[in-house]
């Protein structure tokens, strides 16, 4: 690693001030993405602003027809949350399938979303549920948050404090994983709320995205057959050592049909409680 200072502010304002005072400083949440980058000397921040001592950033709570998760909430806590398990069980299941026990007990939802890895799990749930990212400055809708590969709408000195997820009528998360890293070769999060269908895809392209043609077809006719003949063009997707773009295109269609089948079958992970 390159040398750096380590600061552990105990308030959000102090963390924001530390970041504003040093343009080469970087925020540290769980460190599951950042630490490997530092270890391989691929980044050289002047300081790490450790967010772990700031109170009030780790929680899962219900707010009416929404579930709000604090930015520093560990994946394992999200997975085990009884509130989330009752209201959006598909999101709890997603969290429980991230990485390995070390990653799930150290990594945080805010850190994952701020990093915006193209194969990370939370971005597809963000898009698939139409969530809202709360920062120290504003609220950012899911569709405005993800801009590109490892790129988000967060501005310098802006920190995620929580994520608000609307409770759907139905939701399913499916994931074809790399069994070494458990990152998504293709991950899909489908939700239906008031007849409106949203789908988030991760692992397949340069960043998470919504296949709007799939959503429109399922909003009009929520059956697997509504997707026949639809596909995300392979030229928009990634080819790497794990899968070709053509395979990823095929897999998106397969997972979308399976997700609808699970919803219609009344799968226990698909139906939450909106009450």
CSV table of C-alpha atoms in Angstrom, one decimal:
chain,number,residue,atom,x,y,z
A,1,UNK,CA,0.0,0.0,0.0
A,2,UNK,CA,1.0,3.6,-0.4
A,3,UNK,CA,1.1,5.5,2.9
A,4,UNK,CA,-2.0,7.4,4.0
A,5,UNK,CA,-3.5,9.0,7.1
A,6,UNK,CA,-6.4,7.4,8.9
A,7,UNK,CA,-9.0,9.7,10.4
A,8,UNK,CA,-12.1,8.4,12.3
A,9,UNK,CA,-14.5,11.3,12.8
A,10,UNK,CA,-17.4,10.7,15.3
A,11,UNK,CA,-20.0,12.9,13.5
A,12,UNK,CA,-21.2,13.1,9.9
A,13,UNK,CA,-20.4,16.8,9.8
A,14,UNK,CA,-16.8,16.1,10.8
A,15,UNK,CA,-16.5,13.5,8.1
A,16,UNK,CA,-17.8,15.8,5.5
A,17,UNK,CA,-15.5,18.6,6.7
A,18,UNK,CA,-12.5,16.2,6.5
A,19,UNK,CA,-13.3,15.2,2.9
A,20,UNK,CA,-13.9,18.9,1.9
A,21,UNK,CA,-10.5,19.8,3.4
A,22,UNK,CA,-8.5,17.3,1.3
A,23,UNK,CA,-9.5,16.6,-2.3
A,24,UNK,CA,-7.3,13.4,-2.2
A,25,UNK,CA,-9.0,11.9,0.8
A,26,UNK,CA,-11.4,9.1,0.4
A,27,UNK,CA,-14.3,7.8,2.6
A,28,UNK,CA,-14.0,4.3,4.1
A,29,UNK,CA,-17.1,2.3,4.9
A,30,UNK,CA,-16.7,-1.5,5.1
A,31,UNK,CA,-13.6,-1.5,3.0
A,32,UNK,CA,-14.4,-4.7,1.1
A,33,UNK,CA,-13.8,-3.0,-2.3
A,34,UNK,CA,-11.4,-0.2,-1.3
A,35,UNK,CA,-8.9,-2.2,0.7
A,36,UNK,CA,-8.0,-4.7,-2.1
A,37,UNK,CA,-7.5,-1.7,-4.4
A,38,UNK,CA,-5.1,-0.1,-1.9
A,39,UNK,CA,-3.4,-3.4,-1.3
A,40,UNK,CA,-2.6,-3.6,-5.0
A,41,UNK,CA,-1.4,0.0,-5.1
A,42,UNK,CA,-4.1,1.0,-7.6
A,43,UNK,CA,-5.1,4.0,-5.6
A,44,UNK,CA,-3.1,6.4,-3.4
A,45,UNK,CA,-5.5,8.5,-1.2
A,46,UNK,CA,-3.8,11.0,1.1
A,47,UNK,CA,-6.2,9.9,3.9
A,48,UNK,CA,-9.0,7.5,4.6
A,49,UNK,CA,-12.0,9.0,6.4
A,50,UNK,CA,-13.3,6.1,8.4
A,51,UNK,CA,-17.1,6.3,8.8
A,52,UNK,CA,-17.5,3.4,11.3
A,53,UNK,CA,-17.6,5.6,14.4
A,54,UNK,CA,-20.4,7.8,13.3
A,55,UNK,CA,-23.5,7.0,15.2
A,56,UNK,CA,-26.9,6.6,13.6
A,57,UNK,CA,-25.9,5.2,10.2
A,58,UNK,CA,-26.6,1.5,10.9
A,59,UNK,CA,-30.3,0.6,11.0
A,60,UNK,CA,-33.2,-1.1,9.2
A,61,UNK,CA,-36.6,0.5,10.0
A,62,UNK,CA,-40.0,0.8,8.5
A,63,UNK,CA,-41.4,4.2,7.4
A,64,UNK,CA,-45.0,3.6,6.3
A,65,UNK,CA,-44.9,1.8,2.9
A,66,UNK,CA,-41.1,2.0,2.7
A,67,UNK,CA,-38.1,0.3,4.4
A,68,UNK,CA,-35.1,2.5,5.1
A,69,UNK,CA,-31.6,1.1,5.6
A,70,UNK,CA,-28.8,3.1,7.0
A,71,UNK,CA,-25.7,3.5,4.8
A,72,UNK,CA,-23.3,1.7,7.3
A,73,UNK,CA,-25.6,-1.3,7.8
A,74,UNK,CA,-23.7,-4.5,7.2
A,75,UNK,CA,-24.9,-7.0,4.6
A,76,UNK,CA,-25.4,-9.6,7.3
A,77,UNK,CA,-27.6,-7.3,9.3
A,78,UNK,CA,-29.7,-6.5,6.2
A,79,UNK,CA,-30.1,-10.2,5.5
A,80,UNK,CA,-31.2,-11.0,9.1
A,81,UNK,CA,-33.5,-8.0,9.5
A,82,UNK,CA,-37.0,-9.2,10.6
A,83,UNK,CA,-38.6,-6.0,9.3
A,84,UNK,CA,-37.0,-6.5,5.8
A,85,UNK,CA,-37.7,-10.2,5.9
A,86,UNK,CA,-41.4,-9.4,6.3
A,87,UNK,CA,-41.7,-6.4,4.0
A,88,UNK,CA,-39.2,-7.1,1.2
A,89,UNK,CA,-37.9,-10.7,1.6
A,90,UNK,CA,-36.3,-10.7,-1.8
A,91,UNK,CA,-34.0,-7.8,-0.7
A,92,UNK,CA,-33.0,-9.7,2.5
A,93,UNK,CA,-32.2,-12.7,0.4
A,94,UNK,CA,-30.1,-10.7,-2.0
A,95,UNK,CA,-28.0,-9.4,1.0
A,96,UNK,CA,-27.6,-12.9,2.3
A,97,UNK,CA,-26.1,-14.0,-1.0
A,98,UNK,CA,-23.4,-11.4,-1.2
A,99,UNK,CA,-19.8,-12.6,-1.1
A,100,UNK,CA,-18.7,-14.8,1.8
A,101,UNK,CA,-19.1,-14.4,5.5
A,102,UNK,CA,-16.2,-11.9,5.8
A,103,UNK,CA,-17.7,-9.7,3.1
A,104,UNK,CA,-21.2,-9.9,4.6
A,105,UNK,CA,-20.0,-9.0,8.1
A,106,UNK,CA,-17.8,-6.1,7.0
A,107,UNK,CA,-19.3,-4.7,3.8
A,108,UNK,CA,-22.0,-2.1,3.9
A,109,UNK,CA,-24.9,-1.2,1.7
A,110,UNK,CA,-23.8,2.5,1.4
A,111,UNK,CA,-20.2,1.5,0.5
A,112,UNK,CA,-21.4,-1.0,-2.2
A,113,UNK,CA,-23.7,1.6,-3.8
A,114,UNK,CA,-21.1,4.4,-3.7
A,115,UNK,CA,-18.5,2.1,-5.3
A,116,UNK,CA,-21.1,1.0,-7.9
A,117,UNK,CA,-19.2,-2.1,-9.1
A,118,UNK,CA,-20.8,-3.3,-12.4
A,119,UNK,CA,-21.3,-6.8,-10.9
A,120,UNK,CA,-22.5,-5.8,-7.4
A,121,UNK,CA,-25.9,-6.9,-6.2
A,122,UNK,CA,-27.4,-3.8,-4.5
A,123,UNK,CA,-27.5,-1.7,-7.7
A,124,UNK,CA,-30.0,-4.0,-9.4
A,125,UNK,CA,-32.2,-3.9,-6.3
A,126,UNK,CA,-31.9,-0.1,-6.3
A,127,UNK,CA,-33.2,0.1,-9.8
A,128,UNK,CA,-35.6,-2.8,-9.5
A,129,UNK,CA,-37.4,-1.3,-6.6
A,130,UNK,CA,-37.2,2.3,-7.6
A,131,UNK,CA,-35.3,3.2,-4.4
A,132,UNK,CA,-34.1,6.6,-3.3
A,133,UNK,CA,-30.6,7.3,-2.0
A,134,UNK,CA,-30.4,9.8,0.8
A,135,UNK,CA,-27.2,11.8,1.2
A,136,UNK,CA,-26.0,14.5,3.6
A,137,UNK,CA,-27.3,17.0,1.0
A,138,UNK,CA,-30.3,15.6,-0.9
A,139,UNK,CA,-32.3,12.6,-2.2
A,140,UNK,CA,-31.3,11.0,-5.4
A,141,UNK,CA,-33.8,8.7,-7.3
A,142,UNK,CA,-32.4,5.3,-8.4
A,143,UNK,CA,-32.6,6.2,-12.1
A,144,UNK,CA,-30.5,9.3,-11.5
A,145,UNK,CA,-27.9,7.7,-9.2
A,146,UNK,CA,-26.0,5.3,-11.5
A,147,UNK,CA,-24.1,7.1,-14.2
A,148,UNK,CA,-21.5,4.7,-15.5
A,149,UNK,CA,-18.9,2.1,-14.6
A,150,UNK,CA,-17.9,2.8,-11.0
A,151,UNK,CA,-19.6,6.2,-11.5
A,152,UNK,CA,-22.5,7.7,-9.5
A,153,UNK,CA,-24.2,11.0,-9.1
A,154,UNK,CA,-22.4,11.6,-5.8
A,155,UNK,CA,-20.5,14.8,-5.8
A,156,UNK,CA,-17.2,15.5,-3.9
A,157,UNK,CA,-17.9,15.6,-0.2
A,158,UNK,CA,-21.3,14.0,-0.6
A,159,UNK,CA,-22.0,10.9,1.5
A,160,UNK,CA,-24.8,8.3,1.5
A,161,UNK,CA,-26.6,8.3,4.8
A,162,UNK,CA,-29.5,5.9,4.0
A,163,UNK,CA,-31.4,4.2,1.2
A,164,UNK,CA,-35.2,4.1,1.0
A,165,UNK,CA,-36.9,1.1,-0.6
A,166,UNK,CA,-40.6,1.2,-1.5
A,167,UNK,CA,-42.4,-2.0,-0.4
A,168,UNK,CA,-43.6,-3.9,-3.5
A,169,UNK,CA,-46.5,-6.3,-4.0
A,170,UNK,CA,-44.1,-8.8,-5.4
A,171,UNK,CA,-40.3,-9.0,-5.8
A,172,UNK,CA,-37.8,-11.6,-6.8
A,173,UNK,CA,-34.0,-11.6,-6.9
A,174,UNK,CA,-32.2,-14.1,-9.1
A,175,UNK,CA,-28.5,-14.4,-9.6
A,176,UNK,CA,-26.1,-16.4,-11.8
A,177,UNK,CA,-23.0,-16.0,-9.8
A,178,UNK,CA,-19.3,-16.4,-10.3
A,179,UNK,CA,-18.6,-19.2,-7.7
A,180,UNK,CA,-15.2,-17.8,-6.8
A,181,UNK,CA,-16.1,-14.2,-6.1
A,182,UNK,CA,-19.9,-14.6,-5.8
A,183,UNK,CA,-20.2,-11.5,-7.9
A,184,UNK,CA,-23.0,-11.6,-10.5
A,185,UNK,CA,-22.4,-12.9,-14.0
A,186,UNK,CA,-26.0,-11.7,-14.4
A,187,UNK,CA,-28.2,-10.6,-11.5
A,188,UNK,CA,-31.8,-9.6,-11.8
A,189,UNK,CA,-34.2,-7.9,-9.4
A,190,UNK,CA,-37.8,-7.8,-10.5
A,191,UNK,CA,-40.6,-6.0,-8.6
A,192,UNK,CA,-44.3,-5.3,-9.2
A,193,UNK,CA,-46.1,-2.5,-7.4
A,194,UNK,CA,-49.6,-1.4,-8.2
A,195,UNK,CA,-49.4,-3.2,-11.6
A,196,UNK,CA,-46.1,-1.4,-12.5
A,197,UNK,CA,-43.1,-3.7,-13.1
A,198,UNK,CA,-39.5,-2.6,-12.7
A,199,UNK,CA,-36.4,-4.8,-13.4
A,200,UNK,CA,-32.8,-4.1,-12.5
A,201,UNK,CA,-30.0,-5.9,-14.1
A,202,UNK,CA,-26.4,-6.2,-12.8
A,203,UNK,CA,-23.3,-8.0,-13.9
A,204,UNK,CA,-24.2,-8.0,-17.6
A,205,UNK,CA,-23.2,-4.6,-18.8
A,206,UNK,CA,-20.9,-1.7,-18.0
A,207,UNK,CA,-23.2,-0.8,-15.1
A,208,UNK,CA,-26.6,-1.8,-13.7
A,209,UNK,CA,-29.5,-0.9,-15.9
A,210,UNK,CA,-33.2,-1.4,-16.6
A,211,UNK,CA,-34.5,-3.4,-19.6
A,212,UNK,CA,-37.4,-1.1,-20.3
A,213,UNK,CA,-38.9,-3.3,-23.1
A,214,UNK,CA,-39.2,-6.1,-20.6
A,215,UNK,CA,-40.8,-3.8,-18.0
A,216,UNK,CA,-43.4,-2.5,-20.5
A,217,UNK,CA,-44.3,-6.0,-21.7
A,218,UNK,CA,-44.8,-7.3,-18.1
A,219,UNK,CA,-46.7,-4.2,-17.0
A,220,UNK,CA,-49.2,-4.9,-19.8
A,221,UNK,CA,-49.3,-8.7,-19.3
A,222,UNK,CA,-47.6,-10.2,-16.3
A,223,UNK,CA,-46.9,-13.6,-17.7
A,224,UNK,CA,-43.6,-15.3,-18.8
A,225,UNK,CA,-45.0,-15.5,-22.3
A,226,UNK,CA,-45.1,-11.7,-22.5
A,227,UNK,CA,-41.3,-11.8,-22.8
A,228,UNK,CA,-41.2,-14.1,-25.8
A,229,UNK,CA,-39.1,-12.6,-28.5
A,230,UNK,CA,-37.6,-9.9,-26.3
A,231,UNK,CA,-33.9,-9.7,-25.6
A,232,UNK,CA,-31.3,-7.2,-24.5
A,233,UNK,CA,-29.0,-6.7,-27.5
A,234,UNK,CA,-25.6,-8.5,-27.0
A,235,UNK,CA,-23.7,-5.6,-28.4
A,236,UNK,CA,-24.8,-3.6,-25.3
A,237,UNK,CA,-23.3,-6.2,-22.9
A,238,UNK,CA,-20.0,-7.4,-21.6
A,239,UNK,CA,-17.8,-10.3,-22.8
A,240,UNK,CA,-15.1,-11.5,-20.4
A,241,UNK,CA,-13.5,-14.7,-19.0
A,242,UNK,CA,-16.8,-15.5,-17.2
A,243,UNK,CA,-19.3,-15.3,-20.0
A,244,UNK,CA,-19.9,-13.9,-23.5
A,245,UNK,CA,-22.2,-11.1,-24.3
A,246,UNK,CA,-24.5,-13.4,-26.2
A,247,UNK,CA,-24.7,-15.7,-23.2
A,248,UNK,CA,-25.5,-12.8,-20.9
A,249,UNK,CA,-28.2,-11.7,-23.2
A,250,UNK,CA,-29.8,-15.1,-23.2
A,251,UNK,CA,-29.5,-15.4,-19.4
A,252,UNK,CA,-31.3,-12.1,-18.8
A,253,UNK,CA,-34.3,-13.4,-20.7
A,254,UNK,CA,-34.2,-16.7,-18.9
A,255,UNK,CA,-33.9,-15.1,-15.4
A,256,UNK,CA,-36.7,-12.6,-16.2
A,257,UNK,CA,-39.1,-15.5,-17.2
A,258,UNK,CA,-38.1,-17.4,-14.1
A,259,UNK,CA,-38.7,-14.4,-11.9
A,260,UNK,CA,-42.3,-13.9,-13.2
A,261,UNK,CA,-42.9,-17.7,-12.7
A,262,UNK,CA,-41.9,-17.4,-9.1
A,263,UNK,CA,-44.1,-14.4,-8.5
A,264,UNK,CA,-47.1,-16.2,-10.0
A,265,UNK,CA,-46.4,-19.3,-8.0
A,266,UNK,CA,-46.6,-17.4,-4.8
A,267,UNK,CA,-42.9,-18.1,-3.8
A,268,UNK,CA,-42.3,-17.2,-0.2
A,269,UNK,CA,-39.4,-14.8,-1.1
A,270,UNK,CA,-41.6,-13.1,-3.7
A,271,UNK,CA,-44.5,-11.8,-1.6
A,272,UNK,CA,-43.9,-9.3,1.1
A,273,UNK,CA,-46.2,-7.5,3.5
A,274,UNK,CA,-47.2,-4.0,2.4
A,275,UNK,CA,-49.4,-3.5,5.4
